[in-house]
């Protein structure tokens, strides 16, 4: 087993990609993803990683190159954030529709305007309906682990879909944390070499990405939807295998002191660790508060979520991007939909917090718990509110 | 019929809608879009082959006598051949007439 060393999470992410024997990296630098691709470029330039590093002229080209590379049968990685994701979005739909197992780390950052380089989840929510698998890391170790997991899931012949590993910009990317980088042999045991099911090959010509007439488009999308839904079993299986190999366990929905909780706070990403501190504090004061965190965002783990939430009387669901007049933020939409489909109706309030890099504090989580407790008792209307906005 | 029109169950589509058979577009029936069909009067035709050249869907092929015959499986009724024919030998006729 590798030993625990202090390193910047972006460097660890790049090292993890290197441990996965990636063949092609095509990327364009953007804050706060820069250190990830910078370090990969160094690894290739210094001869530590036998891969092609293609320094493209935009994110649109980055994902286009990844599509070509993955279609040719190469293990392919890229990374981006925010506006970079927005520019590559067109090709992201194509990557998933063509069932190409590209892995991408997204250093989550707000979308302009106003220009803002700091962390929230606007970019990953923009990616919500692209048909990619999306996992979410809460700390540096998880970034490393989820990247290794991502290649295994993406390339599994029962899946063959691209995977996005989300890590909060700056809060994770620029943090120095104690991280265990696994040995190469361990990773090799976990991650077999990539064997494409179909690839561009002059000896066996195929047409990738043809036109789909109205007679076939619906069926093509149905097949893609089933593939994404079906990937959940493989994602879970690959996490179980990961635990056997590396000793760290992951689940689609993670819980913290949620079993007997009457009030549950629901989070995603690095703020979850702050929320745990808040839960500890409230528990110490005798309040039955727990925490549920989404590790898997797509395919959405509705069954696991309901399992974790059942018993709660009130939910404080945190979203880190705006619904702009919709009923509630994207995370809360899924939560409410999962509850409604099963005839469950706890009190649900949606808090839009941590937008464009604003801190979410222990006190904020305490305030959320107090608000839903009050809302439940008084039967206050449900909806979304922007936390700590100055009037 | 299902095969030639590409109408199959979602379960039968190749991974990512990939085409595994080269030239399979030849199976796609474009002829069912047509509302008008070109009809050639071989009495007027001088076998110049302009209809064959201009047709965007490779509908025409030469028969043993050298005349150009249409394969309505592909003809979508665009009327280009009728417009380009220097002898006005091709008339567009309403389908169903
Ligand atoms: S009508 Fe159009 S498609 Fe049909 S034969 Fe003429 S040129 Fe070809
Ligand atoms: S373009 Fe007219 S004249 Fe020429 S081959 Fe065709 S039908 Fe005959």
Coordinates of C-alpha atoms and ligand atoms in Angstrom, one line a residue:
Chain A
X1 CA 0.0 0.0 0.0
X2 CA 1.2 3.5 -0.8
X3 CA 2.1 5.8 2.1
X4 CA 0.2 8.8 3.2
X5 CA 1.9 12.1 2.1
X6 CA 0.9 15.7 2.1
X7 CA 0.2 17.0 -1.4
X8 CA -2.0 19.4 -3.3
X9 CA -5.2 17.7 -4.4
X10 CA -4.7 18.7 -8.0
X11 CA -1.3 17.1 -8.1
X12 CA -2.7 14.0 -6.5
X13 CA -5.5 13.9 -9.1
X14 CA -2.9 14.1 -11.9
X15 CA -0.9 11.4 -10.3
X16 CA -4.0 9.2 -10.1
X17 CA -4.6 9.6 -13.8
X18 CA -1.0 8.6 -14.4
X19 CA -1.4 5.5 -12.3
X20 CA -4.3 4.6 -14.5
X21 CA -2.0 4.3 -17.6
X22 CA -3.9 6.9 -19.5
X23 CA -3.0 7.0 -23.3
X24 CA -4.2 10.4 -24.3
X25 CA -4.8 13.7 -22.4
X26 CA -6.3 16.6 -24.3
X27 CA -6.9 19.6 -22.2
X28 CA -7.0 23.4 -22.1
X29 CA -6.1 25.2 -18.9
X30 CA -8.7 27.0 -16.9
X31 CA -8.9 28.1 -13.3
X32 CA -9.2 26.2 -10.9
X33 CA -8.4 23.1 -12.9
X34 CA -5.0 24.3 -14.1
X35 CA -2.7 22.4 -11.8
X36 CA -4.3 19.1 -12.7
X37 CA -3.4 19.4 -16.4
X38 CA -0.2 21.3 -15.8
X39 CA 1.1 18.4 -13.7
X40 CA 0.0 15.8 -16.3
X41 CA 1.8 17.8 -19.0
X42 CA 4.9 17.7 -16.8
X43 CA 4.6 14.0 -16.2
X44 CA 4.4 13.4 -19.9
X45 CA 7.2 15.9 -20.8
X46 CA 9.5 14.4 -18.2
X47 CA 9.0 10.9 -19.4
X48 CA 7.2 9.6 -16.3
X49 CA 4.0 9.0 -18.2
X50 CA 3.9 7.3 -21.6
X51 CA 1.0 9.2 -23.0
X52 CA 0.1 11.8 -25.6
X53 CA -0.6 15.2 -24.1
X54 CA -2.4 17.2 -26.7
X55 CA -2.5 21.0 -25.8
X56 CA -5.6 22.0 -27.7
X57 CA -6.7 25.6 -28.4
X58 CA -10.1 25.4 -26.6
X59 CA -12.2 23.1 -24.4
X60 CA -14.4 22.5 -27.5
X61 CA -11.4 21.0 -29.1
X62 CA -10.4 19.2 -26.0
X63 CA -13.5 17.2 -25.8
X64 CA -13.5 16.7 -29.6
X65 CA -10.0 15.3 -29.4
X66 CA -11.1 13.1 -26.5
X67 CA -14.0 11.8 -28.6
X68 CA -11.7 10.9 -31.5
X69 CA -9.1 9.4 -29.1
X70 CA -11.6 7.3 -27.2
X71 CA -13.2 6.1 -30.5
X72 CA -9.8 5.0 -31.7
X73 CA -9.6 2.8 -28.6
X74 CA -7.3 4.9 -26.3
X75 CA -7.8 5.5 -22.6
X76 CA -8.6 9.2 -22.5
X77 CA -8.7 11.9 -19.9
X78 CA -9.5 15.6 -19.7
X79 CA -10.3 18.1 -17.1
X80 CA -12.1 21.5 -17.1
X81 CA -14.2 23.9 -15.1
X82 CA -17.0 26.5 -15.5
X83 CA -16.8 28.5 -18.7
X84 CA -14.5 25.7 -20.1
X85 CA -17.2 23.2 -19.5
X86 CA -19.7 25.5 -21.1
X87 CA -17.6 25.7 -24.2
X88 CA -17.2 21.9 -24.4
X89 CA -20.8 21.1 -23.6
X90 CA -21.8 20.5 -27.2
X91 CA -19.3 17.7 -27.5
X92 CA -20.1 16.2 -24.1
X93 CA -23.5 15.2 -25.3
X94 CA -21.8 13.5 -28.3
X95 CA -19.3 11.6 -26.1
X96 CA -22.1 10.0 -24.0
X97 CA -24.4 9.3 -27.0
X98 CA -21.5 7.6 -28.8
X99 CA -20.8 5.6 -25.6
X100 CA -17.2 6.7 -25.3
X101 CA -15.6 6.0 -21.9
X102 CA -13.8 9.3 -21.4
X103 CA -12.9 10.3 -17.8
X104 CA -13.0 14.0 -16.9
X105 CA -12.3 15.8 -13.7
X106 CA -14.3 19.0 -13.2
X107 CA -12.9 21.5 -10.8
X108 CA -16.4 22.9 -9.9
X109 CA -16.6 26.6 -10.4
X110 CA -19.4 29.2 -10.8
X111 CA -20.5 30.3 -14.2
X112 CA -20.3 34.0 -15.4
X113 CA -21.6 36.7 -15.2
X114 CA -20.4 38.4 -13.1
X115 CA -17.1 36.7 -13.7
X116 CA -16.3 34.5 -10.8
X117 CA -13.6 31.9 -10.5
X118 CA -14.7 30.5 -7.2
X119 CA -16.5 27.3 -6.3
X120 CA -20.1 26.3 -6.7
X121 CA -21.9 23.6 -8.7
X122 CA -23.3 25.6 -11.7
X123 CA -21.0 23.7 -14.1
X124 CA -21.8 20.2 -13.0
X125 CA -25.5 21.1 -13.0
X126 CA -25.2 22.4 -16.5
X127 CA -23.8 18.9 -17.2
X128 CA -26.8 17.2 -15.5
X129 CA -28.6 16.1 -18.7
X130 CA -25.6 15.2 -20.8
X131 CA -25.9 11.5 -20.0
X132 CA -22.6 11.3 -18.3
X133 CA -22.0 9.4 -15.0
X134 CA -21.2 12.0 -12.3
X135 CA -19.5 11.3 -9.0
X136 CA -18.7 13.8 -6.3
X137 CA -15.6 14.0 -4.0
X138 CA -15.6 15.5 -0.6
X139 CA -11.8 15.5 0.0
X140 CA -8.5 14.8 -1.7
X141 CA -8.3 11.1 -1.1
X142 CA -11.8 10.7 -2.6
X143 CA -10.6 12.6 -5.7
X144 CA -7.8 10.0 -6.2
X145 CA -10.1 7.1 -5.5
X146 CA -12.9 8.3 -7.7
X147 CA -10.6 8.9 -10.7
X148 CA -9.3 5.3 -10.5
X149 CA -12.9 4.1 -10.0
X150 CA -14.1 6.2 -13.0
X151 CA -11.9 4.5 -15.5
X152 CA -13.0 1.1 -14.3
X153 CA -16.7 1.9 -14.5
X154 CA -16.5 3.9 -17.8
X155 CA -14.6 1.1 -19.6
X156 CA -16.8 -1.8 -18.3
X157 CA -18.5 -3.3 -21.3
X158 CA -21.8 -3.2 -19.4
X159 CA -21.4 0.6 -19.1
X160 CA -19.3 2.2 -21.8
X161 CA -20.2 5.8 -20.8
X162 CA -18.1 8.8 -19.9
X163 CA -17.6 9.7 -16.3
X164 CA -17.2 13.1 -14.7
X165 CA -15.5 13.3 -11.3
X166 CA -16.5 16.5 -9.6
X167 CA -14.2 18.2 -7.1
X168 CA -14.8 21.6 -5.6
X169 CA -12.6 24.3 -7.1
X170 CA -10.0 25.8 -4.8
X171 CA -11.6 24.2 -1.7
X172 CA -10.2 20.9 -2.9
X173 CA -8.1 21.6 -6.0
X174 CA -5.7 24.0 -4.2
X175 CA -5.7 22.3 -0.8
X176 CA -2.7 20.4 0.5
X177 CA -4.1 17.2 2.2
X178 CA -2.6 14.0 3.5
X179 CA -3.3 11.5 0.6
X180 CA -2.4 7.9 0.0
X181 CA -1.4 7.3 -3.6
X182 CA -1.9 3.6 -4.3
X183 CA 1.0 1.5 -5.7
X184 CA 1.0 1.0 -9.5
X185 CA 0.6 -2.7 -9.0
X186 CA -2.5 -2.3 -6.9
X187 CA -4.1 0.0 -9.5
X188 CA -3.2 -2.5 -12.2
X189 CA -4.9 -5.3 -10.3
X190 CA -8.0 -3.1 -10.0
X191 CA -8.1 -1.6 -13.4
X192 CA -7.6 -4.0 -16.3
X193 CA -6.2 -2.6 -19.6
X194 CA -8.9 -0.9 -21.7
X195 CA -10.4 -3.3 -24.3
X196 CA -12.7 -1.2 -26.6
X197 CA -15.9 -3.0 -27.6
X198 CA -16.0 -1.0 -30.9
X199 CA -13.3 1.2 -32.2
X200 CA -12.2 3.1 -35.3
X201 CA -10.1 0.6 -37.2
X202 CA -9.3 0.6 -41.0
X203 CA -9.3 -3.3 -40.9
X204 CA -12.8 -3.3 -39.6
X205 CA -14.5 -0.1 -40.7
X206 CA -17.3 1.4 -38.6
X207 CA -19.3 4.6 -38.8
X208 CA -19.4 6.4 -35.5
X209 CA -21.9 9.2 -34.9
X210 CA -24.2 8.8 -38.0
X211 CA -27.4 10.8 -38.6
X212 CA -30.4 9.4 -36.7
X213 CA -33.7 10.0 -38.5
X214 CA -36.9 10.5 -36.5
X215 CA -37.5 6.8 -37.0
X216 CA -34.4 6.0 -34.9
X217 CA -33.6 8.9 -32.6
X218 CA -36.1 7.9 -30.0
X219 CA -34.8 4.4 -29.8
X220 CA -31.2 5.6 -29.7
X221 CA -32.0 7.9 -26.7
X222 CA -33.9 5.1 -25.0
X223 CA -30.9 2.8 -25.3
X224 CA -28.7 5.5 -23.9
X225 CA -31.0 6.2 -21.0
X226 CA -31.2 2.5 -20.1
X227 CA -27.4 2.3 -20.3
X228 CA -27.0 5.2 -17.8
X229 CA -29.6 3.7 -15.5
X230 CA -28.0 0.3 -15.7
X231 CA -24.6 1.7 -14.9
X232 CA -25.5 2.1 -11.2
X233 CA -25.1 -1.6 -10.5
X234 CA -21.7 -1.6 -12.0
X235 CA -20.7 1.6 -10.2
X236 CA -21.7 0.0 -6.9
X237 CA -19.9 -3.2 -7.8
X238 CA -16.7 -1.3 -8.7
X239 CA -16.9 0.5 -5.3
X240 CA -17.2 -2.9 -3.5
X241 CA -14.1 -4.2 -5.4
X242 CA -12.4 -0.9 -4.6
X243 CA -12.9 -1.5 -0.9
X244 CA -11.5 -5.0 -1.2
X245 CA -8.4 -3.7 -3.0
X246 CA -7.8 -0.4 -1.2
X247 CA -9.7 -0.6 2.0
X248 CA -11.8 2.5 1.5
X249 CA -15.5 2.2 1.0
X250 CA -17.9 4.3 -1.1
X251 CA -21.6 4.3 -1.6
X252 CA -24.0 6.2 -3.9
X253 CA -25.6 7.9 -0.9
X254 CA -23.5 8.4 2.2
X255 CA -25.0 9.0 5.6
X256 CA -23.7 10.5 8.9
X257 CA -25.7 10.1 12.1
X258 CA -28.8 9.9 9.9
X259 CA -30.3 6.6 11.2
X260 CA -32.6 8.1 13.9
X261 CA -32.5 11.7 12.7
X262 CA -35.7 13.7 12.6
X263 CA -34.1 16.5 10.7
X264 CA -31.7 15.6 7.8
X265 CA -29.4 18.0 6.0
X266 CA -28.6 16.9 2.5
X267 CA -25.4 18.0 0.9
X268 CA -23.0 17.2 -2.0
X269 CA -19.3 17.8 -2.2
X270 CA -16.7 19.3 0.2
X271 CA -19.2 21.3 2.3
X272 CA -20.3 17.9 3.7
X273 CA -17.4 17.9 6.0
X274 CA -18.4 21.2 7.5
X275 CA -22.0 19.9 7.8
X276 CA -20.7 16.9 9.8
X277 CA -19.1 19.3 12.4
X278 CA -22.5 21.1 12.6
X279 CA -24.3 17.8 13.1
X280 CA -21.9 16.8 15.9
X281 CA -22.6 20.1 17.6
X282 CA -26.4 19.8 17.3
X283 CA -26.3 16.2 18.4
X284 CA -24.3 17.3 21.5
X285 CA -27.1 19.7 22.2
X286 CA -29.6 16.9 22.1
X287 CA -31.1 17.6 18.6
X288 CA -31.8 14.6 16.4
X289 CA -30.1 16.0 13.3
X290 CA -28.3 13.8 10.7
X291 CA -26.6 14.3 7.4
X292 CA -27.1 12.6 4.0
X293 CA -24.6 13.2 1.2
X294 CA -24.9 12.4 -2.5
X295 CA -21.8 10.7 -3.8
X296 CA -23.4 9.7 -7.1
X297 CA -25.3 12.5 -8.9
X298 CA -25.9 10.7 -12.2
X299 CA -27.3 8.1 -12.5
X300 CA -29.5 9.5 -9.7
X301 CA -29.6 7.0 -6.8
X302 CA -33.3 7.5 -5.9
X303 CA -33.8 4.2 -4.0
X304 CA -30.6 4.6 -1.9
X305 CA -31.6 8.2 -1.2
X306 CA -35.1 7.3 0.0
X307 CA -33.6 4.5 2.1
X308 CA -31.4 7.1 3.8
X309 CA -34.1 9.7 4.2
X310 CA -36.9 7.6 5.5
X311 CA -38.0 8.4 9.0
X312 CA -37.0 12.1 8.7
X313 CA -39.7 14.6 9.4
X314 CA -37.9 17.6 7.8
X315 CA -35.2 18.0 5.2
X316 CA -32.8 20.9 4.6
X317 CA -31.6 20.3 1.1
X318 CA -28.6 22.3 0.0
X319 CA -28.1 23.4 -3.6
X320 CA -25.1 25.2 -4.9
X321 CA -26.5 26.5 -8.2
X322 CA -29.7 28.5 -9.0
X323 CA -33.0 27.3 -10.3
X324 CA -33.9 30.8 -11.6
X325 CA -37.6 30.7 -10.8
X326 CA -38.0 26.9 -11.0
X327 CA -39.6 25.1 -8.0
X328 CA -36.2 24.5 -6.3
X329 CA -32.5 23.8 -7.1
X330 CA -31.5 20.8 -9.1
X331 CA -30.6 18.6 -6.1
X332 CA -33.9 19.4 -4.4
X333 CA -35.8 18.7 -7.6
X334 CA -34.5 15.2 -7.6
X335 CA -35.1 14.8 -3.8
X336 CA -38.7 16.0 -4.1
X337 CA -39.3 13.8 -7.2
X338 CA -38.0 10.7 -5.4
X339 CA -40.2 11.5 -2.4
X340 CA -43.3 12.3 -4.4
X341 CA -43.0 9.1 -6.5
X342 CA -43.2 7.1 -3.3
X343 CA -46.0 9.1 -1.7
X344 CA -43.7 10.5 1.0
X345 CA -44.1 14.1 2.1
X346 CA -41.7 15.3 4.8
X347 CA -41.2 19.1 5.2
X348 CA -38.6 20.1 2.6
X349 CA -36.8 23.5 2.4
X350 CA -34.2 24.2 -0.2
X351 CA -31.2 26.4 0.7
X352 CA -29.1 27.9 -2.1
X353 CA -25.7 28.3 -0.4
X354 CA -22.1 28.6 -1.2
X355 CA -22.7 30.4 -4.5
X356 CA -19.6 31.7 -6.3
X357 CA -17.3 30.8 -3.5
X358 CA -19.1 32.2 -0.5
X359 CA -18.3 30.1 2.6
X360 CA -20.9 27.8 4.1
X361 CA -20.2 27.7 7.8
X362 CA -21.1 25.4 10.7
X363 CA -23.5 28.2 11.8
X364 CA -25.2 28.2 8.4
X365 CA -26.0 24.5 8.8
X366 CA -27.3 25.1 12.3
X367 CA -29.5 27.9 10.9
X368 CA -30.8 25.6 8.2
X369 CA -31.7 22.9 10.7
X370 CA -33.4 25.5 12.9
X371 CA -35.4 26.8 9.9
X372 CA -36.8 23.5 8.8
X373 CA -37.6 22.6 12.4
X374 CA -39.5 25.8 12.7
X375 CA -41.1 25.4 9.2
X376 CA -42.3 21.9 10.2
X377 CA -43.8 23.1 13.5
X378 CA -45.5 26.1 12.0
X379 CA -46.4 24.6 8.7
X380 CA -44.6 27.3 6.8
X381 CA -44.6 27.2 3.0
X382 CA -41.9 25.2 1.3
X383 CA -39.6 26.4 -1.5
X384 CA -36.1 27.7 -2.0
X385 CA -34.3 30.6 -0.4
X386 CA -30.9 32.1 -1.0
X387 CA -28.8 31.8 2.2
X388 CA -27.3 34.9 3.7
X389 CA -28.2 37.2 0.9
X390 CA -27.9 40.9 1.8
X391 CA -31.2 42.7 1.6
Chain B
X1 CA -38.8 -4.3 -44.2
X2 CA -37.6 -3.5 -40.7
X3 CA -34.0 -3.9 -41.7
X4 CA -34.2 -1.8 -44.9
X5 CA -35.7 1.1 -43.1
X6 CA -33.6 0.9 -40.0
X7 CA -36.7 0.5 -37.8
X8 CA -35.6 -1.8 -35.1
X9 CA -36.1 -2.1 -31.3
X10 CA -33.8 0.1 -29.1
X11 CA -32.4 -3.2 -27.9
X12 CA -31.1 -4.1 -31.3
X13 CA -29.3 -0.8 -32.1
X14 CA -25.5 -1.1 -32.1
X15 CA -23.6 0.5 -29.3
X16 CA -23.9 4.3 -29.6
X17 CA -25.9 3.9 -32.8
X18 CA -22.7 2.9 -34.6
X19 CA -23.1 1.6 -38.2
X20 CA -21.4 -1.7 -38.4
X21 CA -22.1 -2.4 -42.1
X22 CA -20.3 -0.2 -44.7
X23 CA -22.7 1.4 -47.1
X24 CA -25.8 0.5 -45.1
X25 CA -27.3 3.9 -46.1
X26 CA -28.3 2.0 -49.4
X27 CA -30.9 0.2 -47.3
X28 CA -32.5 3.5 -46.2
X29 CA -35.8 4.0 -48.0
X30 CA -35.8 7.7 -49.0
X31 CA -38.6 7.0 -51.5
X32 CA -41.4 7.3 -48.9
X33 CA -41.0 11.1 -48.5
X34 CA -42.1 11.6 -52.1
X35 CA -45.3 13.5 -53.0
X36 CA -44.5 13.8 -56.7
X37 CA -42.7 11.2 -58.9
X38 CA -40.7 11.8 -62.1
X39 CA -41.9 10.0 -65.2
X40 CA -39.6 9.9 -68.3
X41 CA -40.9 9.9 -71.8
X42 CA -38.3 7.9 -73.6
X43 CA -39.7 9.1 -77.0
X44 CA -38.2 12.6 -76.1
X45 CA -35.1 11.3 -74.3
X46 CA -31.7 11.6 -76.0
X47 CA -29.8 9.5 -73.3
X48 CA -27.6 12.4 -72.3
X49 CA -27.5 11.2 -68.7
X50 CA -28.1 14.7 -67.1
X51 CA -30.8 13.2 -64.9
X52 CA -28.4 10.5 -63.7
X53 CA -25.7 13.1 -63.0
X54 CA -28.0 15.6 -61.1
X55 CA -30.1 13.3 -59.1
X56 CA -28.9 13.6 -55.5
X57 CA -30.0 10.1 -54.6
X58 CA -28.5 7.9 -57.3
X59 CA -32.0 7.0 -58.4
X60 CA -31.3 6.6 -62.1
X61 CA -29.4 3.7 -63.8
X62 CA -29.0 2.9 -67.4
X63 CA -30.9 0.0 -68.9
X64 CA -29.7 -2.2 -71.7
X65 CA -31.1 0.2 -74.3
X66 CA -29.2 3.1 -72.8
X67 CA -32.2 4.8 -71.3
X68 CA -32.1 6.1 -67.7
X69 CA -34.7 4.4 -65.4
X70 CA -35.7 5.5 -62.0
X71 CA -35.7 3.4 -58.8
X72 CA -38.5 4.8 -56.8
X73 CA -37.2 3.1 -53.6
X74 CA -34.9 6.1 -53.4
X75 CA -36.5 8.8 -55.3
X76 CA -37.7 11.6 -52.9
X77 CA -39.5 13.6 -55.6
X78 CA -37.3 16.7 -55.5
X79 CA -37.8 17.5 -59.2
X80 CA -34.2 18.3 -59.9
X81 CA -34.0 15.7 -62.8
X82 CA -37.1 17.2 -64.4
X83 CA -35.7 20.7 -64.2
X84 CA -32.3 19.7 -65.6
X85 CA -33.5 17.5 -68.4
X86 CA -32.5 19.4 -71.7
X87 CA -35.3 17.6 -73.6
X88 CA -38.1 18.2 -71.1
X89 CA -38.6 14.5 -71.2
X90 CA -39.3 14.2 -67.4
X91 CA -42.6 15.2 -66.0
X92 CA -43.4 15.4 -62.3
X93 CA -46.7 13.6 -61.6
X94 CA -48.7 13.8 -58.3
X95 CA -48.4 10.6 -56.3
X96 CA -51.7 8.8 -56.2
X97 CA -52.7 10.1 -59.7
Ligands
LIG1 S1 -37.1 13.7 -58.4 FE1 -35.1 14.1 -57.4 S2 -34.7 12.2 -56.3 FE2 -36.3 11.7 -57.8 S3 -35.1 11.0 -59.5 FE3 -35.5 13.1 -59.9 S4 -33.6 14.1 -59.0 FE4 -33.7 12.0 -58.3
LIG2 S1 -31.8 14.2 -68.7 FE1 -33.6 13.9 -70.0 S2 -32.7 13.6 -72.0 FE2 -31.1 13.3 -70.6 S3 -31.1 11.1 -70.1 FE3 -32.3 12.0 -68.6 S4 -34.4 11.9 -69.4 FE4 -33.0 11.6 -71.1

